[in-house]
PDB file of C-alpha atoms and ligand atoms in Angstrom:
ATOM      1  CA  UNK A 130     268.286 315.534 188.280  1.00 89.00           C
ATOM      2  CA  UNK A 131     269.704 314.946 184.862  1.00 96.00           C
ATOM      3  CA  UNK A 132     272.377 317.107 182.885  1.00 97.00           C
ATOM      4  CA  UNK A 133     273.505 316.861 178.845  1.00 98.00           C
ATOM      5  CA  UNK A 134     276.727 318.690 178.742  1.00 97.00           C
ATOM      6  CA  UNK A 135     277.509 319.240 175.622  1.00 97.00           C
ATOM      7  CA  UNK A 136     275.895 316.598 174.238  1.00 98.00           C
ATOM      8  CA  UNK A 137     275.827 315.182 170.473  1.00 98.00           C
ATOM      9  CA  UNK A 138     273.875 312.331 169.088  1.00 98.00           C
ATOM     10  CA  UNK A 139     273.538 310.879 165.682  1.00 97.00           C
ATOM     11  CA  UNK A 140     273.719 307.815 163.731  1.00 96.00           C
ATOM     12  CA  UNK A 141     277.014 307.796 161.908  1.00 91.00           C
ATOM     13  CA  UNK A 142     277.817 310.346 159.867  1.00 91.00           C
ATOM     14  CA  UNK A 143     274.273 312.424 160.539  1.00 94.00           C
ATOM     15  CA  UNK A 144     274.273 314.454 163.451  1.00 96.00           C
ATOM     16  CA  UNK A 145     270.917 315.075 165.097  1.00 98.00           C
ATOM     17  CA  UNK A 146     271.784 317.388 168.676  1.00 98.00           C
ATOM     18  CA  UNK A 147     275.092 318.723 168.722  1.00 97.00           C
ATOM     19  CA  UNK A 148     276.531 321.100 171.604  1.00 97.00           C
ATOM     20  CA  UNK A 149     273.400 320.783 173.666  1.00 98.00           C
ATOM     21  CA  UNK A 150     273.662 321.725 177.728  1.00 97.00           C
ATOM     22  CA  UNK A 151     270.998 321.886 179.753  1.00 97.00           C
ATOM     23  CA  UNK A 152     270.226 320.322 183.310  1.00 96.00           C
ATOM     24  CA  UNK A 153     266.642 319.228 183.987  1.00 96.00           C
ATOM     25  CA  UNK A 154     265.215 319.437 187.429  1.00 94.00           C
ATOM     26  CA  UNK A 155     262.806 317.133 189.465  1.00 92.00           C
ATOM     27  CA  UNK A 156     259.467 317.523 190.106  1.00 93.00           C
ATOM     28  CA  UNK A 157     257.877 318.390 186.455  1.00 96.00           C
ATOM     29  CA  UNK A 158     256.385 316.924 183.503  1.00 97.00           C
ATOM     30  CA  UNK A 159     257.803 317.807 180.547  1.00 98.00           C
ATOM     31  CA  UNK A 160     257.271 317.441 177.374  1.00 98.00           C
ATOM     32  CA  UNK A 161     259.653 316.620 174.505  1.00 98.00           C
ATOM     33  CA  UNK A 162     258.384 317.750 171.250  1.00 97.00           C
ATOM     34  CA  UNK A 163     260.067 317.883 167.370  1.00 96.00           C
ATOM     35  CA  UNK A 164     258.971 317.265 163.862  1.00 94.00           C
ATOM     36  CA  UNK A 165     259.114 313.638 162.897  1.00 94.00           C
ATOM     37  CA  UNK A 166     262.471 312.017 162.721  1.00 95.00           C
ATOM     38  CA  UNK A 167     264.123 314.441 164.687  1.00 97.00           C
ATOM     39  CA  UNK A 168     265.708 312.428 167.380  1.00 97.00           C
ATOM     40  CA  UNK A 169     262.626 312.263 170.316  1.00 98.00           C
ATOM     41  CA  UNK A 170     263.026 308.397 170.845  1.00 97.00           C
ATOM     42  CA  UNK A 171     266.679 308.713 170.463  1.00 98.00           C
ATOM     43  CA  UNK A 172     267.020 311.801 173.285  1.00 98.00           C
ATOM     44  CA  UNK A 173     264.831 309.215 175.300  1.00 98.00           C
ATOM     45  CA  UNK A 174     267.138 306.246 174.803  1.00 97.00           C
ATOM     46  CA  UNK A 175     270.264 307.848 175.219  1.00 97.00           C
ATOM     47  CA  UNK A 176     268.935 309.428 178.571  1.00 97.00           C
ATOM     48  CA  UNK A 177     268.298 305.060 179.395  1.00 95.00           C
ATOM     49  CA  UNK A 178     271.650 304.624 178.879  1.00 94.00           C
ATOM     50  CA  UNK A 179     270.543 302.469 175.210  1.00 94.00           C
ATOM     51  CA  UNK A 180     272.199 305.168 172.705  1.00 95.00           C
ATOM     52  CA  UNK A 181     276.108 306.001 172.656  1.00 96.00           C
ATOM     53  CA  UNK A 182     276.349 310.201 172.868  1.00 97.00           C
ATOM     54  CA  UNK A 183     278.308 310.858 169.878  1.00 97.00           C
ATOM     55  CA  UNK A 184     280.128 314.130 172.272  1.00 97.00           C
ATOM     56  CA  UNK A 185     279.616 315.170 175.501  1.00 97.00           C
ATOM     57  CA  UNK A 186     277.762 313.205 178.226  1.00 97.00           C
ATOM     58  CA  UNK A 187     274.504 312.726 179.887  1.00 98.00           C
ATOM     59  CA  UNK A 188     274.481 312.937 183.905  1.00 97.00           C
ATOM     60  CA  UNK A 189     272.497 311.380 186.510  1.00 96.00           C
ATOM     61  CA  UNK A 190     272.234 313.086 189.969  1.00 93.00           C
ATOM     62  CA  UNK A 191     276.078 313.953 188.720  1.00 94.00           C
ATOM     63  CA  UNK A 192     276.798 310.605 187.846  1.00 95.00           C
ATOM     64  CA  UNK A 193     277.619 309.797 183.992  1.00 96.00           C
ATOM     65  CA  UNK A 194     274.748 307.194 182.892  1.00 96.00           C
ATOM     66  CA  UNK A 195     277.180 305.413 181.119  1.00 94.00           C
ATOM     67  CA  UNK A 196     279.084 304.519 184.375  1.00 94.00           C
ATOM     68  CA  UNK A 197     276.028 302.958 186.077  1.00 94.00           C
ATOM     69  CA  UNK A 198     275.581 299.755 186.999  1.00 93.00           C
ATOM     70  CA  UNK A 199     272.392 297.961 184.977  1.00 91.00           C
ATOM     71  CA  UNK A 200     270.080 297.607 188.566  1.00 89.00           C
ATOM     72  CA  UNK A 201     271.183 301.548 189.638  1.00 93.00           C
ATOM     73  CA  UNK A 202     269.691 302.396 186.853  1.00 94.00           C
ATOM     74  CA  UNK A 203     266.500 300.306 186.639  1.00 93.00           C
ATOM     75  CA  UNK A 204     266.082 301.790 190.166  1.00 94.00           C
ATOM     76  CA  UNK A 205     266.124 305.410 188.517  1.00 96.00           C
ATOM     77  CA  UNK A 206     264.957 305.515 185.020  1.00 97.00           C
ATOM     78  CA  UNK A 207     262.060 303.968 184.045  1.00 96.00           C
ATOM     79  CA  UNK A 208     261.208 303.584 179.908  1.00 95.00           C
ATOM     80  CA  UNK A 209     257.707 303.399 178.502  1.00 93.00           C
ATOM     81  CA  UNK A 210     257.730 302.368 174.630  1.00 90.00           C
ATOM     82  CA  UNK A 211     255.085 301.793 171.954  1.00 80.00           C
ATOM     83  CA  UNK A 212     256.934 298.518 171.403  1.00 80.00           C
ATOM     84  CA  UNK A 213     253.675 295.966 171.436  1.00 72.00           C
ATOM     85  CA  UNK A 214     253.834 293.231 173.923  1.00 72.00           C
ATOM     86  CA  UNK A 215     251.783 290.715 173.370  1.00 71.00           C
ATOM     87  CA  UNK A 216     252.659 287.702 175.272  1.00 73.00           C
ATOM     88  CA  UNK A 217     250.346 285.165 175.458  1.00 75.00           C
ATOM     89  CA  UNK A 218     249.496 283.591 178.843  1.00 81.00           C
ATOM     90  CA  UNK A 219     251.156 286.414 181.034  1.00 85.00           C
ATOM     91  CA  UNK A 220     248.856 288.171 182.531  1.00 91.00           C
ATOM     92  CA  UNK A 221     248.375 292.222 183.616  1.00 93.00           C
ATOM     93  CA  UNK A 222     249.137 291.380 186.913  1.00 93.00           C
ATOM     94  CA  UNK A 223     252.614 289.922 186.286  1.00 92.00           C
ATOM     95  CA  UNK A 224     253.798 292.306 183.488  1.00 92.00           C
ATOM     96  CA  UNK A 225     253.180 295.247 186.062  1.00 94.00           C
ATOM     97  CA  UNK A 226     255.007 293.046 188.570  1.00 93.00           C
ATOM     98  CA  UNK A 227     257.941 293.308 186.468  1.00 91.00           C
ATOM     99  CA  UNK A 228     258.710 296.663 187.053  1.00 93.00           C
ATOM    100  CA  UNK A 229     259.564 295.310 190.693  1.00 93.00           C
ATOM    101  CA  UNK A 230     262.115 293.258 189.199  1.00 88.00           C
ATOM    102  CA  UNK A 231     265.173 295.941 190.427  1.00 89.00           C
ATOM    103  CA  UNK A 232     263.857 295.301 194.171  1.00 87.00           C
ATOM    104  CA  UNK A 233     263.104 291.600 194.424  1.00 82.00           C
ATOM    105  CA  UNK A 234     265.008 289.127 195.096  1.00 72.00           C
ATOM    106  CA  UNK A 235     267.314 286.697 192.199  1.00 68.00           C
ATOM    107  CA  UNK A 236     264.583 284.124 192.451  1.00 70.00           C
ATOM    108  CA  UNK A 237     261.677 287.708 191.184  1.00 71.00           C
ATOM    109  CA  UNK A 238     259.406 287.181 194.662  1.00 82.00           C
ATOM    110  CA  UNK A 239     257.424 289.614 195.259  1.00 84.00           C
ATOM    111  CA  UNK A 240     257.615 290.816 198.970  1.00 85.00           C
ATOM    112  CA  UNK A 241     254.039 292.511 200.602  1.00 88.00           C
ATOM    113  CA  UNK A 242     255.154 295.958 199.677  1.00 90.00           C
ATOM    114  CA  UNK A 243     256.255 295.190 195.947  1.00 90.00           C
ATOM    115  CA  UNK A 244     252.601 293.729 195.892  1.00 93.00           C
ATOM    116  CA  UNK A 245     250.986 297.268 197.072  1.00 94.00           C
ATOM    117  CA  UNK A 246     253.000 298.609 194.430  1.00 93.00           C
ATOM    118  CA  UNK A 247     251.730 296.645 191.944  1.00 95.00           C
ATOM    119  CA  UNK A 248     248.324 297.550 193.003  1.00 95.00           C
ATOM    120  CA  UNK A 249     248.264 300.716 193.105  1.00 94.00           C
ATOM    121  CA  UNK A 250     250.361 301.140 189.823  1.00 94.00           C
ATOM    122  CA  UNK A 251     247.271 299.208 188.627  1.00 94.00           C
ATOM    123  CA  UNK A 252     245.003 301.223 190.681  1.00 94.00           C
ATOM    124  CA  UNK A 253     246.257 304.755 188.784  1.00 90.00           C
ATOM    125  CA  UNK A 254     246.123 303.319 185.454  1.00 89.00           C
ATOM    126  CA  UNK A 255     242.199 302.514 185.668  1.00 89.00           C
ATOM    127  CA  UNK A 256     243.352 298.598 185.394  1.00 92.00           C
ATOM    128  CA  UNK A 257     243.280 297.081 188.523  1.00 94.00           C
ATOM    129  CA  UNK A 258     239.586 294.781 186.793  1.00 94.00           C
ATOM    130  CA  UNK A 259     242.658 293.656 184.523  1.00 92.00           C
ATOM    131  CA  UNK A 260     245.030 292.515 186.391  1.00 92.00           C
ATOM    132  CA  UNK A 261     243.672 288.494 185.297  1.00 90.00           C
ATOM    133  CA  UNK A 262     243.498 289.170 181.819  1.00 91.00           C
ATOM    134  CA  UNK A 263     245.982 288.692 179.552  1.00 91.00           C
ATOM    135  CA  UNK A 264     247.901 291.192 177.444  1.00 86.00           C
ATOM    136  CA  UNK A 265     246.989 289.235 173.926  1.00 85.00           C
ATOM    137  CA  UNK A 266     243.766 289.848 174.286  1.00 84.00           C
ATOM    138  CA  UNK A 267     243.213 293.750 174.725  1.00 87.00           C
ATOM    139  CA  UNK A 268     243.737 296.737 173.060  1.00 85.00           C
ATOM    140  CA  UNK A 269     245.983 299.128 171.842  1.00 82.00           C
ATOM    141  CA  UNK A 270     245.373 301.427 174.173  1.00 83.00           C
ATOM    142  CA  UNK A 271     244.753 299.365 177.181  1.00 87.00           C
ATOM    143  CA  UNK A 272     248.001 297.505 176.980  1.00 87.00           C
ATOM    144  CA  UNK A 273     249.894 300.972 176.814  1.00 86.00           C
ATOM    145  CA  UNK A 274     247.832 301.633 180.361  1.00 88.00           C
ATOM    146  CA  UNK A 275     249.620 298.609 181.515  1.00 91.00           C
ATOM    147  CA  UNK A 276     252.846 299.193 180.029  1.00 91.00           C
ATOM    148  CA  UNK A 277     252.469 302.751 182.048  1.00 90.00           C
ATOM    149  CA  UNK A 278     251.533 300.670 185.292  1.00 93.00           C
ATOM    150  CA  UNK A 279     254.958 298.537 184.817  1.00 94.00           C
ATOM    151  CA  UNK A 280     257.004 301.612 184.754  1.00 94.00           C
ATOM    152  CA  UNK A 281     254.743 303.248 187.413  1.00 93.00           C
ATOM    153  CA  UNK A 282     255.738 300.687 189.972  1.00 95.00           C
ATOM    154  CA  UNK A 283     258.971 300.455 189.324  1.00 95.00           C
ATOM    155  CA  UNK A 284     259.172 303.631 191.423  1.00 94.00           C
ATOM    156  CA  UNK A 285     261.730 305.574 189.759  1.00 96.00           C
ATOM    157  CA  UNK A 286     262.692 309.372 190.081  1.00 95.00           C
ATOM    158  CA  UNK A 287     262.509 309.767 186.173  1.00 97.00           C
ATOM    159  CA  UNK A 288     260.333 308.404 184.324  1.00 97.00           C
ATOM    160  CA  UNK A 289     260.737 308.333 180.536  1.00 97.00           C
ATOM    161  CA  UNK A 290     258.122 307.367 177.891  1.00 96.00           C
ATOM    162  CA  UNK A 291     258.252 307.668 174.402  1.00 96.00           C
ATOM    163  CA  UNK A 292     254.837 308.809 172.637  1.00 94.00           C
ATOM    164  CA  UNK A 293     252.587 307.410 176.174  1.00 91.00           C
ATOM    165  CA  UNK A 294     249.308 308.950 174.173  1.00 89.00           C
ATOM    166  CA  UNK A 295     249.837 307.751 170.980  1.00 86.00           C
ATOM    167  CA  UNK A 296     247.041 304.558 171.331  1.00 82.00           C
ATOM    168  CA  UNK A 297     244.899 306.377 173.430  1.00 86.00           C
ATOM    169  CA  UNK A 298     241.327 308.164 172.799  1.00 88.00           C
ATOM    170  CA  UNK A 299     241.500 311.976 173.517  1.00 90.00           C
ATOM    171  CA  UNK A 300     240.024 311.974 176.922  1.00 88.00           C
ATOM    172  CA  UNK A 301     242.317 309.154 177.624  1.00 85.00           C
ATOM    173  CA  UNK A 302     245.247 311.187 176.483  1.00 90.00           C
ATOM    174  CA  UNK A 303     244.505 314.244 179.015  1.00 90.00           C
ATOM    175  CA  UNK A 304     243.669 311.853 181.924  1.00 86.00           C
ATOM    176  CA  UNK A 305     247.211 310.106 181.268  1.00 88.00           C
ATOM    177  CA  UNK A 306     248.825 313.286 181.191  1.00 92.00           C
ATOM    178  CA  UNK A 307     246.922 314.679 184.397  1.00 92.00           C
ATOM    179  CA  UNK A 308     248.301 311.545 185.655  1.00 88.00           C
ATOM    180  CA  UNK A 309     251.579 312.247 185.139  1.00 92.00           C
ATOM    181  CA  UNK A 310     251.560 315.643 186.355  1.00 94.00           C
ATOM    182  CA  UNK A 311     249.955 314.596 189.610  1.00 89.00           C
ATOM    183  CA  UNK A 312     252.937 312.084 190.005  1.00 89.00           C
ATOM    184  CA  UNK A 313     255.294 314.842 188.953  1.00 93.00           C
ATOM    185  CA  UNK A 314     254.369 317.126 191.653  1.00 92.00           C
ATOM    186  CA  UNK A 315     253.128 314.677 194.449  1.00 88.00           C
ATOM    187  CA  UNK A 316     255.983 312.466 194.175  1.00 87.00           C
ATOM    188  CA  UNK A 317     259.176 315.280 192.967  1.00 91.00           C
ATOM    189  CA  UNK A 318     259.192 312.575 189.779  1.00 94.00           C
ATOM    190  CA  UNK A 319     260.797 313.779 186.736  1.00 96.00           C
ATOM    191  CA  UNK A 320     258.932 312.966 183.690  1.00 97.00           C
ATOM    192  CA  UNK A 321     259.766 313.586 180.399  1.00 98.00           C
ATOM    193  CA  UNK A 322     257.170 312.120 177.450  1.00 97.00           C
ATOM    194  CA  UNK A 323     257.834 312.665 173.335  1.00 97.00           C
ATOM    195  CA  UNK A 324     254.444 313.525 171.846  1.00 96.00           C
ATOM    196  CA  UNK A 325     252.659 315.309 168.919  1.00 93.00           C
ATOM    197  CA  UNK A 326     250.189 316.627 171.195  1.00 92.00           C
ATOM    198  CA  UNK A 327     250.962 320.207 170.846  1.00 91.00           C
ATOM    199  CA  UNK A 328     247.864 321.215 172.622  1.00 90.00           C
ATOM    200  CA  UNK A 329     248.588 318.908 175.927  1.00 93.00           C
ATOM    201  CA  UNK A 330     252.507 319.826 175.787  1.00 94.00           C
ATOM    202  CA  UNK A 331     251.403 323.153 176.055  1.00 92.00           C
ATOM    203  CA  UNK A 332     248.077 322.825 178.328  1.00 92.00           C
ATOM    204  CA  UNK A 333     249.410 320.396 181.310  1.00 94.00           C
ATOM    205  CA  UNK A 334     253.150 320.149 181.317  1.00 97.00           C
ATOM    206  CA  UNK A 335     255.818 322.537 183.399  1.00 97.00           C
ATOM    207  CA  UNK A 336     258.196 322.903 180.526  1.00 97.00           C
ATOM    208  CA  UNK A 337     259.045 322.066 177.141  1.00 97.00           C
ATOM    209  CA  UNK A 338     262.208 320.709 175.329  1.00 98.00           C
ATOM    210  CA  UNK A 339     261.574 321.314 171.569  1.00 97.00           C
ATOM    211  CA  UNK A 340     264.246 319.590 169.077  1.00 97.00           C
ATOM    212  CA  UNK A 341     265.428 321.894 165.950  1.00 96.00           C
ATOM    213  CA  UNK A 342     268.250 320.552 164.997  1.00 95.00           C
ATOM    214  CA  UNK A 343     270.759 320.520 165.972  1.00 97.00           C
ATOM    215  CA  UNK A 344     269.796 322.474 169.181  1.00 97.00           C
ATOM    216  CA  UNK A 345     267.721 321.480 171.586  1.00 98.00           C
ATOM    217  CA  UNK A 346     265.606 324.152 173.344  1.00 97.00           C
ATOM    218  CA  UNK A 347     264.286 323.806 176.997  1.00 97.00           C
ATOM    219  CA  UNK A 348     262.140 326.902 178.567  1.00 97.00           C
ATOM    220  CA  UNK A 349     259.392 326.524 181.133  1.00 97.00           C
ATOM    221  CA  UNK A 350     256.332 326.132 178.997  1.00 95.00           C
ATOM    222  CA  UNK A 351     255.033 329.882 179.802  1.00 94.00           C
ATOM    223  CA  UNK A 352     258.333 330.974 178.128  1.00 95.00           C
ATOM    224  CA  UNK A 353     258.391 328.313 175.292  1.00 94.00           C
ATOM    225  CA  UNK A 354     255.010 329.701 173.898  1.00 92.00           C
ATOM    226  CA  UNK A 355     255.799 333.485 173.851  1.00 91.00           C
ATOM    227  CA  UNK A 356     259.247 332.158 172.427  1.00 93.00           C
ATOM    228  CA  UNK A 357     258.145 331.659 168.545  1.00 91.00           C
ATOM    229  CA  UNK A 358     260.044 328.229 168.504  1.00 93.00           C
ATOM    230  CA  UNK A 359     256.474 326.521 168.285  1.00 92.00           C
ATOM    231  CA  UNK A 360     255.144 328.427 165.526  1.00 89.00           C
ATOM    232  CA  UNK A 361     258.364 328.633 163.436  1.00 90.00           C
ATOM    233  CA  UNK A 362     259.097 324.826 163.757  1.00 90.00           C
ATOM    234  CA  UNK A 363     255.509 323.506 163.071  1.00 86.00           C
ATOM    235  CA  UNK A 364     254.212 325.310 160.163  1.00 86.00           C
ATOM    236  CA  UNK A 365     253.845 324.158 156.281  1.00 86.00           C
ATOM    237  CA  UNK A 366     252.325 325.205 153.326  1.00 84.00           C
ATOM    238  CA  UNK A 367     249.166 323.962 154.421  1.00 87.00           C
ATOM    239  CA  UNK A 368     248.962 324.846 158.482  1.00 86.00           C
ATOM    240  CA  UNK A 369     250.302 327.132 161.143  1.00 86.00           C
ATOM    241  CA  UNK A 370     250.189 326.778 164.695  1.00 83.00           C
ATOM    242  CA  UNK A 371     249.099 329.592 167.062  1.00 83.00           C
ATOM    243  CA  UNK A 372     250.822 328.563 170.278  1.00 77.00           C
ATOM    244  CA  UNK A 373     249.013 331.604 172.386  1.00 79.00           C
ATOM    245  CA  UNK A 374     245.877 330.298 171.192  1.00 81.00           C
ATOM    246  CA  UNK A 375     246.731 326.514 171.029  1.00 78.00           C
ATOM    247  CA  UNK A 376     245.033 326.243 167.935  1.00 79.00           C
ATOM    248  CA  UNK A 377     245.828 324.601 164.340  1.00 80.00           C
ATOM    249  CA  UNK A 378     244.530 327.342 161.506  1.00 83.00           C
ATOM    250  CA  UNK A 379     244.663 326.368 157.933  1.00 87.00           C
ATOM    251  CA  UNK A 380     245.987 328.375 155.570  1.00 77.00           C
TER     252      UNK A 380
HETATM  253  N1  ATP B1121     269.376 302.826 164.655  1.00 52.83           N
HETATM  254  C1  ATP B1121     269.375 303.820 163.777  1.00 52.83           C
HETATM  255  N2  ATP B1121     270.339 303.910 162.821  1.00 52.83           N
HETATM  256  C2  ATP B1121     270.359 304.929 161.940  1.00 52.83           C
HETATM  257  N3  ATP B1121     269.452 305.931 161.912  1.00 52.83           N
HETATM  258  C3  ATP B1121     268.470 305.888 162.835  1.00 52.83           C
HETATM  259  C4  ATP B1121     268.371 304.846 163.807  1.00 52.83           C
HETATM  260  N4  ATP B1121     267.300 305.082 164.589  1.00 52.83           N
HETATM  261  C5  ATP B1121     266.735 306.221 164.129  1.00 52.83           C
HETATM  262  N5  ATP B1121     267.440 306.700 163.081  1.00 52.83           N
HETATM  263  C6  ATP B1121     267.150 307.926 162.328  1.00 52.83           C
HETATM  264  O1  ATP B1121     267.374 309.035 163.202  1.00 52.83           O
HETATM  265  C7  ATP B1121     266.368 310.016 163.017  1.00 52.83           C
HETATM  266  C8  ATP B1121     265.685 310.288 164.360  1.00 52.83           C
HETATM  267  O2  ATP B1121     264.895 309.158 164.698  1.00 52.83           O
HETATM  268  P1  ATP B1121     263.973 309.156 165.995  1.00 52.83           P
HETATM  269  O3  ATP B1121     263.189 307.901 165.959  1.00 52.83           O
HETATM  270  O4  ATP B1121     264.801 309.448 167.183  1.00 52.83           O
HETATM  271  O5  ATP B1121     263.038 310.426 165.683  1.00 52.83           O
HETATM  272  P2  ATP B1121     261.678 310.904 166.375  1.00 52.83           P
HETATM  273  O6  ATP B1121     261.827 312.382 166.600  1.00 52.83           O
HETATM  274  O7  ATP B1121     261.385 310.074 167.568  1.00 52.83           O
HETATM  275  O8  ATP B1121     260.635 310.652 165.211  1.00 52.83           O
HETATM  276  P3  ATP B1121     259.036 310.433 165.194  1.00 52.83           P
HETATM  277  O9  ATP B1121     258.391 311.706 165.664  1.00 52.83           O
HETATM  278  O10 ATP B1121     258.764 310.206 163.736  1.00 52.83           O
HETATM  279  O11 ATP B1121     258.715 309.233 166.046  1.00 52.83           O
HETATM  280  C9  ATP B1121     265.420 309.499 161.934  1.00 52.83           C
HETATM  281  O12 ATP B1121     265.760 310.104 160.718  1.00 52.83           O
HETATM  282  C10 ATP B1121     265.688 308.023 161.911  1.00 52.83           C
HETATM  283  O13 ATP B1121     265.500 307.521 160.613  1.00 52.83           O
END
């Protein structure tokens, strides 16, 4: 579904991945985990086509991302952020219905089936009672829900979001990412999600791509725990992380 060959990002002078090749099939969750500020929500933009690969290039069913037209890829990649959007007046209902935007028509009407979309996007998110009320007016946690729902009916074969769980209570953050997996598998989507959640990355999700730069490493999660990467990379003086036992101990 999507190939780096050899792929380098950065900002300028500072190089974050550099040489990385991989291709990453359909039909998984995975889960894209690094220490902070090591180039998660930049891996996810460039993938959206909103960072410039410093080398190499990023492919699309064999197609180079850069090369696609803006609606081609809105029908492909859909991108959940933490970004806040609060607008007042719009309701739940018609920020979900944006995600139909790549399918409607110039003047945005929604067609019978773009409306069961919407619905059931709603319906899988636990926020179909919200679909009056309006985004300035709810919580952290519940807007992300929505947020989700947009990118849910957009109906894409990859979905993308960058830290999905970080708003949500811990029960919250497993159903989400039970979610997910049931979309990954029932519907062949490709989802890839940053996240600090060590314990769900490793629980729930078919494999893991773990940033040390400037390598990026992608195993099937069975082989990404026995691989030391885990423990090696997310360790201080204070804490070590078992990844057999998915436990924190303190030192
Ligand atoms: N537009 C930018 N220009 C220059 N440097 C940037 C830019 N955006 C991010 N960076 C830097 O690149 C590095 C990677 O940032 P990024 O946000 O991708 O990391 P991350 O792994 O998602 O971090 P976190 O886990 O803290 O959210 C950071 O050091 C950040 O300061």
């Amino acid at each position: 579904m999507i190939q780096f060959k050899e792929l380098a990002l950065g900002y300028g002078q500072r190089t974050l991945l550099d040489k990385v090749s991989t291709q990453i099939a359909g039909s998984q969750l995975i889960a894209l985990l690094g220490r902070n500020g090591t180039g998660k929500s930049t891996l996810l933009r460039a993938i959206m086509g909103l960072e410039k690969p410093l080398k190499g290039e990023i492919l699309l069913k064999n197609k180079n991302i850069s090369l696609l037209k803006p609606e081609e890829l809105a029908r492909n990649i859909s991108f959940v952020t933490t970004d806040k959007v609060r607008i007042a007046n719009l309701r739940c209902e018609d920020v979900v219905s944006l995600g139909r935007a790549p399918y409607t028509n110039w003047l945005g009407q929604l067609q019978s089936e773009d409306k069961v979309q919407v619905d059931e996007a709603m319906r899988l998110v636990g926020m179909t009672d919200y679909a009056e009320k309006t985004m300035d007016k709810m919580s952290d946690g519940e807007c992300q829900r929505i947020m989700i729902a947009r990118a849910l009916a957009q109906d894409t074969p990859v979905i993308l979001l960058d830290e999905p769980t970080a708003f949500l209570d811990l029960p919250n953050r497993y159903e989400l990412c039970l979610l997910l997996k049931k979309l990954a598998e029932k519907k062949g989507k490709c989802i890839i999600f940053s996240t600090h959640d060590l314990d769900i990355a490793l629980s729930l999700c078919d494999s893991i791509m773990l940033i040390d730069n400037p390598q990026l490493y992608s195993l099937l999660t069975p082989e990404m725990i026995t691989s030391g990467h885990i423990e090696r990379l997310f360790r201080n003086e204070s804490v070590t992380f078992d990844a057999q036992e998915m436990r924190v101990r303190i030192k």
